[in-house]
Coordinates of N, CA and C in Angstrom, one line a residue:
M2 N 0.8 -1.1 0.0 CA -0.1 0.1 0.0 C 0.9 1.3 0.0
Y3 N 1.9 1.3 0.9 CA 2.6 2.6 1.0 C 3.6 2.7 -0.3
I4 N 4.0 1.5 -0.8 CA 5.0 1.6 -1.9 C 4.1 2.1 -3.2
E5 N 2.9 1.6 -3.2 CA 2.0 1.9 -4.4 C 1.8 3.4 -4.4
S6 N 1.5 4.0 -3.2 CA 1.2 5.4 -3.0 C 2.5 6.2 -3.4
A7 N 3.6 5.8 -2.9 CA 4.9 6.5 -3.2 C 5.0 6.6 -4.7
K8 N 4.8 5.4 -5.5 CA 4.8 5.5 -7.0 C 3.9 6.5 -7.5
Q9 N 2.7 6.5 -7.0 CA 1.7 7.5 -7.3 C 2.2 9.0 -7.3
V10 N 2.9 9.1 -6.2 CA 3.5 10.6 -5.8 C 4.5 10.8 -6.8
G11 N 5.5 10.0 -7.2 CA 6.3 10.1 -8.3 C 5.9 10.4 -9.5
E12 N 4.9 9.6 -9.9 CA 4.1 9.9 -11.3 C 3.5 11.3 -11.3
F13 N 2.8 11.6 -10.2 CA 2.3 13.0 -10.1 C 3.2 14.1 -10.3
I14 N 4.3 13.9 -9.7 CA 5.3 14.9 -9.7 C 6.0 15.0 -11.2
G15 N 6.3 13.8 -11.8 CA 6.8 13.7 -13.1 C 6.0 14.2 -14.2
Q16 N 4.7 13.9 -14.0 CA 3.7 14.1 -15.2 C 3.4 15.7 -15.1
R17 N 3.7 16.3 -14.0 CA 3.4 17.8 -14.0 C 4.6 18.6 -14.3
N18 N 5.7 17.9 -14.7 CA 7.1 18.7 -15.0 C 7.6 19.4 -13.7
L19 N 7.3 18.8 -12.6 CA 7.8 19.3 -11.3 C 9.2 18.6 -11.0
S20 N 10.1 19.2 -10.3 CA 11.3 18.6 -10.0 C 11.3 17.9 -8.5
L21 N 11.9 16.8 -8.4 CA 11.8 16.1 -7.2 C 13.3 16.3 -6.6
I22 N 13.3 16.9 -5.3 CA 14.5 17.1 -4.7 C 14.4 16.1 -3.3
Y23 N 15.3 15.1 -3.2 CA 15.2 14.3 -2.1 C 16.5 13.7 -1.7
G24 N 16.6 12.8 -0.7 CA 17.8 12.3 -0.1 C 18.6 11.5 -0.9
G25 N 18.4 11.2 -2.2 CA 19.3 10.5 -3.1 C 19.3 9.0 -3.0
G26 N 18.5 8.3 -2.2 CA 18.7 6.8 -2.1 C 18.0 6.2 -3.2
K27 N 18.3 4.9 -3.4 CA 17.6 4.1 -4.3 C 16.6 3.0 -3.7
V28 N 16.6 3.1 -2.3 CA 15.8 2.1 -1.6 C 14.5 2.8 -0.9
G29 N 13.7 2.0 -0.4 CA 12.5 2.6 0.4 C 11.4 3.3 -0.5
L30 N 10.6 4.0 0.3 CA 9.5 4.6 -0.4 C 10.1 5.9 -1.3
M31 N 11.1 6.5 -0.8 CA 11.6 7.7 -1.6 C 12.4 7.1 -2.7
G32 N 12.9 6.0 -2.7 CA 13.5 5.4 -4.0 C 12.4 5.0 -5.0
A33 N 11.3 4.7 -4.5 CA 10.1 4.4 -5.4 C 9.6 5.5 -6.0
V34 N 9.4 6.8 -5.1 CA 9.0 8.0 -5.6 C 9.9 8.4 -6.7
A35 N 11.2 8.4 -6.4 CA 12.2 8.8 -7.6 C 12.1 8.1 -8.8
D36 N 11.9 6.7 -8.7 CA 11.9 5.8 -10.0 C 10.6 6.2 -10.6
A37 N 9.5 6.4 -10.0 CA 8.2 6.7 -10.7 C 8.3 8.2 -11.3
S38 N 9.0 9.0 -10.7 CA 9.0 10.3 -11.3 C 9.9 10.4 -12.5
I39 N 11.0 9.6 -12.5 CA 11.8 9.5 -13.6 C 11.1 8.8 -14.8
D40 N 10.4 7.7 -14.5 CA 9.6 7.0 -15.5 C 8.6 7.9 -16.1
A41 N 8.1 8.9 -15.4 CA 7.0 9.9 -15.9 C 7.7 11.0 -16.6
G42 N 9.0 11.1 -16.6 CA 9.6 12.2 -17.4 C 10.0 13.3 -16.5
G43 N 10.0 13.1 -15.2 CA 10.4 14.2 -14.1 C 11.9 14.4 -14.1
K44 N 12.3 15.5 -13.5 CA 13.7 15.8 -13.1 C 13.8 15.4 -11.7
V45 N 14.8 14.7 -11.3 CA 15.0 14.2 -10.0 C 16.5 14.5 -9.5
I46 N 16.6 15.3 -8.5 CA 17.8 15.6 -7.9 C 17.9 15.0 -6.6
G47 N 19.0 14.1 -6.3 CA 19.2 13.5 -5.0 C 20.4 14.1 -4.4
I48 N 20.3 14.3 -3.1 CA 21.4 14.9 -2.3 C 21.7 13.8 -1.2
I49 N 22.8 13.3 -1.2 CA 23.3 12.1 -0.3 C 24.5 12.4 0.3
P50 N 24.7 12.0 1.7 CA 26.0 12.1 2.3 C 27.0 11.0 1.8
D51 N 28.2 11.3 1.8 CA 29.3 10.4 1.2 C 29.2 9.1 1.8
F52 N 29.0 8.9 3.2 CA 29.0 7.6 3.9 C 27.8 6.8 3.3
M53 N 26.7 7.4 2.8 CA 25.7 6.5 2.3 C 26.0 6.0 0.8
M54 N 26.8 6.8 0.2 CA 27.3 6.4 -1.2 C 28.3 5.3 -1.0
A55 N 29.0 5.4 0.0 CA 30.0 4.2 0.3 C 29.3 2.9 0.6
K56 N 28.1 3.1 1.0 CA 27.3 1.7 1.3 C 26.4 1.3 0.1
E57 N 26.7 2.0 -1.0 CA 26.0 1.8 -2.3 C 24.6 1.8 -2.3
I58 N 24.1 2.8 -1.6 CA 22.6 3.0 -1.5 C 22.2 4.2 -2.4
G59 N 23.1 5.0 -2.9 CA 22.8 6.1 -3.7 C 22.2 5.7 -5.0
H60 N 21.2 6.6 -5.6 CA 20.5 6.2 -6.8 C 21.4 6.8 -7.8
T61 N 21.9 6.0 -8.7 CA 22.7 6.5 -9.8 C 22.0 6.9 -11.0
G62 N 20.7 6.6 -11.1 CA 20.0 6.9 -12.3 C 19.1 8.2 -12.4
L63 N 19.6 9.1 -11.5 CA 18.9 10.4 -11.4 C 19.4 11.3 -12.3
S64 N 18.6 12.6 -12.5 CA 19.0 13.6 -13.3 C 20.3 14.2 -12.8
E65 N 20.3 14.2 -11.4 CA 21.6 14.8 -10.8 C 21.8 14.1 -9.4
L66 N 22.9 13.8 -9.0 CA 23.2 13.3 -7.7 C 24.3 13.9 -7.1
V67 N 24.0 14.7 -5.9 CA 24.9 15.5 -5.3 C 25.4 14.8 -4.1
V68 N 26.7 14.6 -3.9 CA 27.2 13.9 -2.7 C 27.9 15.0 -1.7
V69 N 27.3 15.1 -0.5 CA 27.8 16.0 0.5 C 28.5 15.3 1.6
E70 N 29.0 16.0 2.5 CA 29.8 15.4 3.6 C 28.9 15.0 4.8
S71 N 27.7 15.5 5.0 CA 27.1 15.2 6.2 C 25.6 15.3 6.1
M72 N 24.9 14.7 7.0 CA 23.4 14.6 6.9 C 22.9 16.1 7.0
H73 N 23.5 17.0 7.9 CA 23.1 18.2 8.1 C 23.2 19.0 6.7
E74 N 24.3 18.8 6.0 CA 24.4 19.6 4.8 C 23.4 19.0 3.7
R75 N 23.2 17.7 3.8 CA 22.1 17.2 3.0 C 20.8 17.8 3.1
K76 N 20.4 18.0 4.3 CA 19.0 18.6 4.6 C 19.0 20.0 4.3
L77 N 20.1 20.7 4.6 CA 20.1 22.1 4.3 C 20.0 22.4 2.7
Q78 N 20.7 21.6 1.9 CA 20.7 21.6 0.5 C 19.3 21.4 -0.1
M79 N 18.7 20.2 0.5 CA 17.4 19.8 0.1 C 16.2 21.0 0.3
H80 N 16.4 21.5 1.5 CA 15.4 22.6 1.8 C 15.7 23.9 1.0
E81 N 17.0 24.2 0.7 CA 17.3 25.3 -0.1 C 16.8 25.1 -1.5
L82 N 16.8 24.0 -2.1 CA 16.4 23.8 -3.4 C 15.0 23.6 -3.7
S83 N 14.2 23.1 -2.6 CA 12.8 22.9 -2.7 C 12.1 24.1 -2.7
D84 N 10.9 23.8 -3.2 CA 9.7 24.8 -3.1 C 8.8 24.5 -2.1
A85 N 8.7 23.3 -1.8 CA 7.8 22.7 -0.8 C 8.3 21.3 -0.2
V86 N 7.7 20.9 0.9 CA 8.0 19.6 1.4 C 6.8 18.8 1.4
I87 N 6.8 17.6 1.0 CA 5.8 16.5 1.2 C 6.4 15.5 2.0
T88 N 5.6 15.0 3.1 CA 6.2 13.9 3.9 C 5.1 12.7 3.6
L89 N 5.9 11.7 3.4 CA 5.1 10.3 3.3 C 5.3 9.6 4.6
P90 N 4.6 8.4 4.8 CA 4.9 7.6 6.0 C 6.4 7.2 5.9
G91 N 7.0 7.2 7.3 CA 8.3 6.8 7.4 C 8.8 6.5 8.8
G92 N 9.9 6.4 9.0 CA 10.4 6.1 10.4 C 11.3 7.3 11.0
F93 N 12.3 6.9 11.9 CA 13.0 8.0 12.5 C 13.5 9.3 11.6
G94 N 14.1 8.7 10.6 CA 14.7 9.8 9.6 C 13.6 10.8 9.1
T95 N 12.4 10.2 8.8 CA 11.3 10.9 8.3 C 10.9 12.1 9.3
F96 N 10.6 11.4 10.6 CA 10.3 12.3 11.7 C 11.3 13.5 12.0
E97 N 12.5 12.9 11.9 CA 13.7 14.0 12.3 C 13.6 15.1 11.2
E98 N 13.5 14.8 10.0 CA 13.4 15.7 8.9 C 12.1 16.7 9.0
L99 N 11.0 16.1 9.2 CA 9.9 16.8 9.4 C 9.9 17.7 10.6
F100 N 10.4 17.4 11.7 CA 10.4 18.2 12.8 C 11.4 19.2 12.8
E101 N 12.4 19.0 12.0 CA 13.5 20.1 11.9 C 12.8 21.2 10.9
I102 N 12.2 20.8 9.9 CA 11.7 21.9 9.1 C 10.6 22.6 9.7
L103 N 9.8 22.0 10.6 CA 8.8 22.6 11.4 C 9.4 23.7 12.4
T104 N 10.6 23.2 13.0 CA 11.2 24.2 13.9 C 11.8 25.3 13.1
W105 N 12.4 25.0 11.9 CA 12.9 26.1 10.9 C 11.7 27.1 10.7
I106 N 10.5 26.6 10.5 CA 9.3 27.4 10.1 C 9.1 28.3 11.4
Q107 N 9.1 27.8 12.6 CA 8.8 28.5 13.8 C 9.9 29.7 14.0
L108 N 11.2 29.3 13.6 CA 12.2 30.3 13.8 C 12.3 31.3 12.6
G109 N 11.4 31.1 11.6 CA 11.5 32.0 10.4 C 12.6 31.7 9.4
L110 N 13.1 30.5 9.5 CA 14.2 30.0 8.6 C 13.7 29.5 7.3
Y111 N 12.4 29.0 7.4 CA 11.8 28.4 6.1 C 10.4 28.9 6.0
Q112 N 10.0 29.4 4.8 CA 8.8 29.9 4.5 C 8.2 29.4 3.4
K113 N 8.0 27.9 3.2 CA 7.5 27.2 2.2 C 6.5 26.3 2.6
P114 N 5.5 25.8 1.8 CA 4.5 24.9 2.3 C 5.1 23.5 2.7
V115 N 4.4 22.9 3.7 CA 4.7 21.7 4.1 C 3.5 20.8 4.3
G116 N 3.4 19.7 3.6 CA 2.3 18.8 3.7 C 2.5 17.4 4.0
I117 N 1.7 16.8 4.6 CA 1.8 15.3 4.9 C 0.6 14.5 4.1
L118 N 1.1 13.6 3.4 CA 0.2 12.6 2.7 C 0.0 11.6 3.7
N119 N -1.1 11.7 4.2 CA -1.6 10.7 5.3 C -2.2 9.4 4.8
I120 N -1.3 8.7 4.2 CA -1.8 7.4 3.7 C -2.3 6.4 4.7
N121 N -3.4 5.8 4.5 CA -4.0 4.8 5.5 C -4.0 5.3 6.9
G122 N -4.2 6.5 7.1 CA -4.3 7.1 8.5 C -3.0 7.1 9.2
Y123 N -2.0 7.0 8.6 CA -0.6 6.7 9.3 C -0.3 8.0 10.2
Y124 N -0.6 9.1 9.8 CA -0.3 10.4 10.5 C -1.5 10.9 11.4
D125 N -2.6 10.1 11.6 CA -3.7 10.5 12.4 C -3.2 11.0 13.7
F126 N -2.5 10.1 14.4 CA -2.0 10.4 15.7 C -1.3 11.8 15.9
L127 N -0.3 12.0 14.8 CA 0.5 13.3 14.7 C -0.5 14.5 14.6
E128 N -1.5 14.3 13.8 CA -2.3 15.5 13.5 C -3.1 15.8 14.8
K129 N -3.6 14.8 15.6 CA -4.3 15.0 16.8 C -3.3 15.5 17.8
Q130 N -2.1 15.0 17.9 CA -1.0 15.5 18.8 C -0.8 17.0 18.7
L131 N -0.6 17.4 17.4 CA -0.3 18.8 17.1 C -1.5 19.7 17.4
D132 N -2.7 19.2 17.2 CA -3.9 19.9 17.7 C -4.0 20.1 19.2
N133 N -3.6 19.0 19.9 CA -3.6 19.1 21.4 C -2.5 20.0 21.9
M134 N -1.4 20.1 21.2 CA -0.4 21.0 21.6 C -0.8 22.4 21.5
V135 N -1.7 22.8 20.5 CA -2.3 24.2 20.5 C -3.1 24.3 21.5
V136 N -4.1 23.3 21.9 CA -5.1 23.5 23.0 C -4.4 23.6 24.4
E137 N -3.1 22.9 24.6 CA -2.5 23.0 25.8 C -1.5 24.3 25.8
G138 N -1.4 25.1 24.8 CA -0.8 26.3 24.7 C 0.8 26.0 24.5
L139 N 1.1 24.9 24.0 CA 2.5 24.6 23.6 C 2.9 24.8 22.3
L140 N 2.0 25.1 21.4 CA 2.2 25.3 19.9 C 1.3 26.5 19.5
K141 N 1.8 27.5 18.8 CA 1.0 28.5 18.3 C 0.2 28.0 17.2
K142 N -1.2 28.5 17.2 CA -2.2 28.2 16.2 C -1.6 28.3 14.8
E143 N -1.0 29.5 14.5 CA -0.5 29.7 13.1 C 0.7 28.7 12.7
H144 N 1.4 28.3 13.7 CA 2.4 27.2 13.4 C 1.8 25.9 13.0
R145 N 0.8 25.6 13.8 CA 0.0 24.3 13.4 C -0.6 24.4 12.1
E146 N -1.1 25.5 11.9 CA -1.9 25.7 10.6 C -1.0 25.7 9.3
G147 N 0.3 25.9 9.6 CA 1.2 25.9 8.5 C 1.5 24.5 7.9
L148 N 1.1 23.5 8.6 CA 1.2 22.2 8.2 C 0.0 21.4 7.9
V149 N -0.1 21.1 6.6 CA -1.5 20.5 6.0 C -1.4 19.0 5.9
F150 N -2.5 18.3 6.1 CA -2.7 16.9 6.1 C -3.8 16.7 5.2
S151 N -3.5 15.6 4.4 CA -4.5 15.0 3.4 C -4.2 13.5 3.0
N152 N -5.3 12.8 2.9 CA -5.0 11.4 2.3 C -5.1 11.3 0.9
D153 N -5.4 12.4 0.3 CA -5.6 12.5 -1.0 C -4.5 13.4 -1.7
L154 N -3.7 13.0 -2.7 CA -2.6 13.8 -3.2 C -3.0 15.0 -3.8
E155 N -4.0 14.9 -4.7 CA -4.5 16.2 -5.5 C -4.9 17.3 -4.5
E156 N -5.6 16.8 -3.5 CA -6.1 17.8 -2.4 C -5.0 18.3 -1.6
L157 N -4.0 17.5 -1.3 CA -2.7 18.0 -0.5 C -2.1 19.1 -1.4
F158 N -1.9 18.7 -2.7 CA -1.2 19.8 -3.6 C -2.0 21.1 -3.6
E159 N -3.4 21.1 -3.6 CA -4.3 22.2 -3.6 C -4.0 23.0 -2.2
L160 N -4.0 22.2 -1.0 CA -3.9 22.8 0.2 C -2.4 23.5 0.2
M161 N -1.6 22.9 -0.3 CA -0.1 23.5 -0.2 C 0.0 24.7 -1.1
H162 N -0.8 24.7 -2.2 CA -0.8 26.0 -3.1 C -1.4 27.1 -2.4
Q163 N -2.3 26.9 -1.4 CA -3.0 27.9 -0.7 C -2.1 28.4 0.4
Y164 N -0.9 28.0 0.6 CA -0.1 28.3 1.7 C 0.3 29.8 1.6
K165 N 0.2 30.4 2.9 CA 0.8 31.8 3.1 C 1.8 31.7 4.1
P166 N 2.9 32.3 3.9 CA 3.9 32.3 4.9 C 3.5 33.0 6.2
I167 N 3.9 32.4 7.3 CA 3.6 32.9 8.6 C 4.4 34.1 9.0
E168 N 3.6 35.1 9.5 CA 4.3 36.2 10.0 C 5.2 36.0 11.2
Q169 N 6.4 36.3 11.2 CA 7.3 35.9 12.4 C 7.4 37.0 13.3
L170 N 7.5 36.7 14.6 CA 7.8 37.8 15.7 C 9.2 38.2 15.5
F171 N 10.1 37.2 15.1 CA 11.6 37.6 14.9 C 12.0 36.6 13.7
Q172 N 12.9 37.1 13.0 CA 13.6 36.4 11.9 C 15.0 36.1 11.9
L173 N 15.4 34.9 12.1 CA 16.8 34.5 12.1 C 17.3 34.3 10.7
K174 N 18.6 34.6 10.5 CA 19.2 34.5 9.3 C 20.0 33.1 9.4
K175 N 20.1 32.4 8.3 CA 20.8 31.1 8.3 C 22.3 31.3 8.9
D176 N 22.9 32.4 8.7 CA 24.3 32.5 9.2 C 24.3 32.8 10.7
E177 N 23.1 32.9 11.3 CA 23.1 33.2 12.7 C 22.7 31.9 13.5
T178 N 22.6 30.8 12.8 CA 22.3 29.6 13.4 C 23.5 28.7 13.7

């Protein structure tokens, strides 16, 4: 189910002549997204740390594969090159990347849409938790509203197109972090 949905995301991106910027691996859901996007004629740029290339998990069939020195550099380049972030079901790495970008939004370092494709209700618990954080006063409503959820890819893209940057109380610059 997840792999099929990942392929649909890749086809969707490729068919619309959008570029996919991702972590550069040939395995897992994102490997499937990349393959489907390439098959649909899309441009796919992977950014991968050198230690992962050494383990031979880098996708060598991409439009472009950038090898960097660290995970931090990988994430920074992915976010600088991207116009939006779509999150699929995943594990620790997915959550780490998602929460880092949400933190960057809070700090004013990232002002682009972030959407979660909630396949099979995978992220229902997260959506409820974020809503609870607002109720408990631990998360600002505008920061919660900056993250959109949908189980439908077309609807998710539409919600993301409606994104308006959050007005920040303060704005950090990347060289201040």
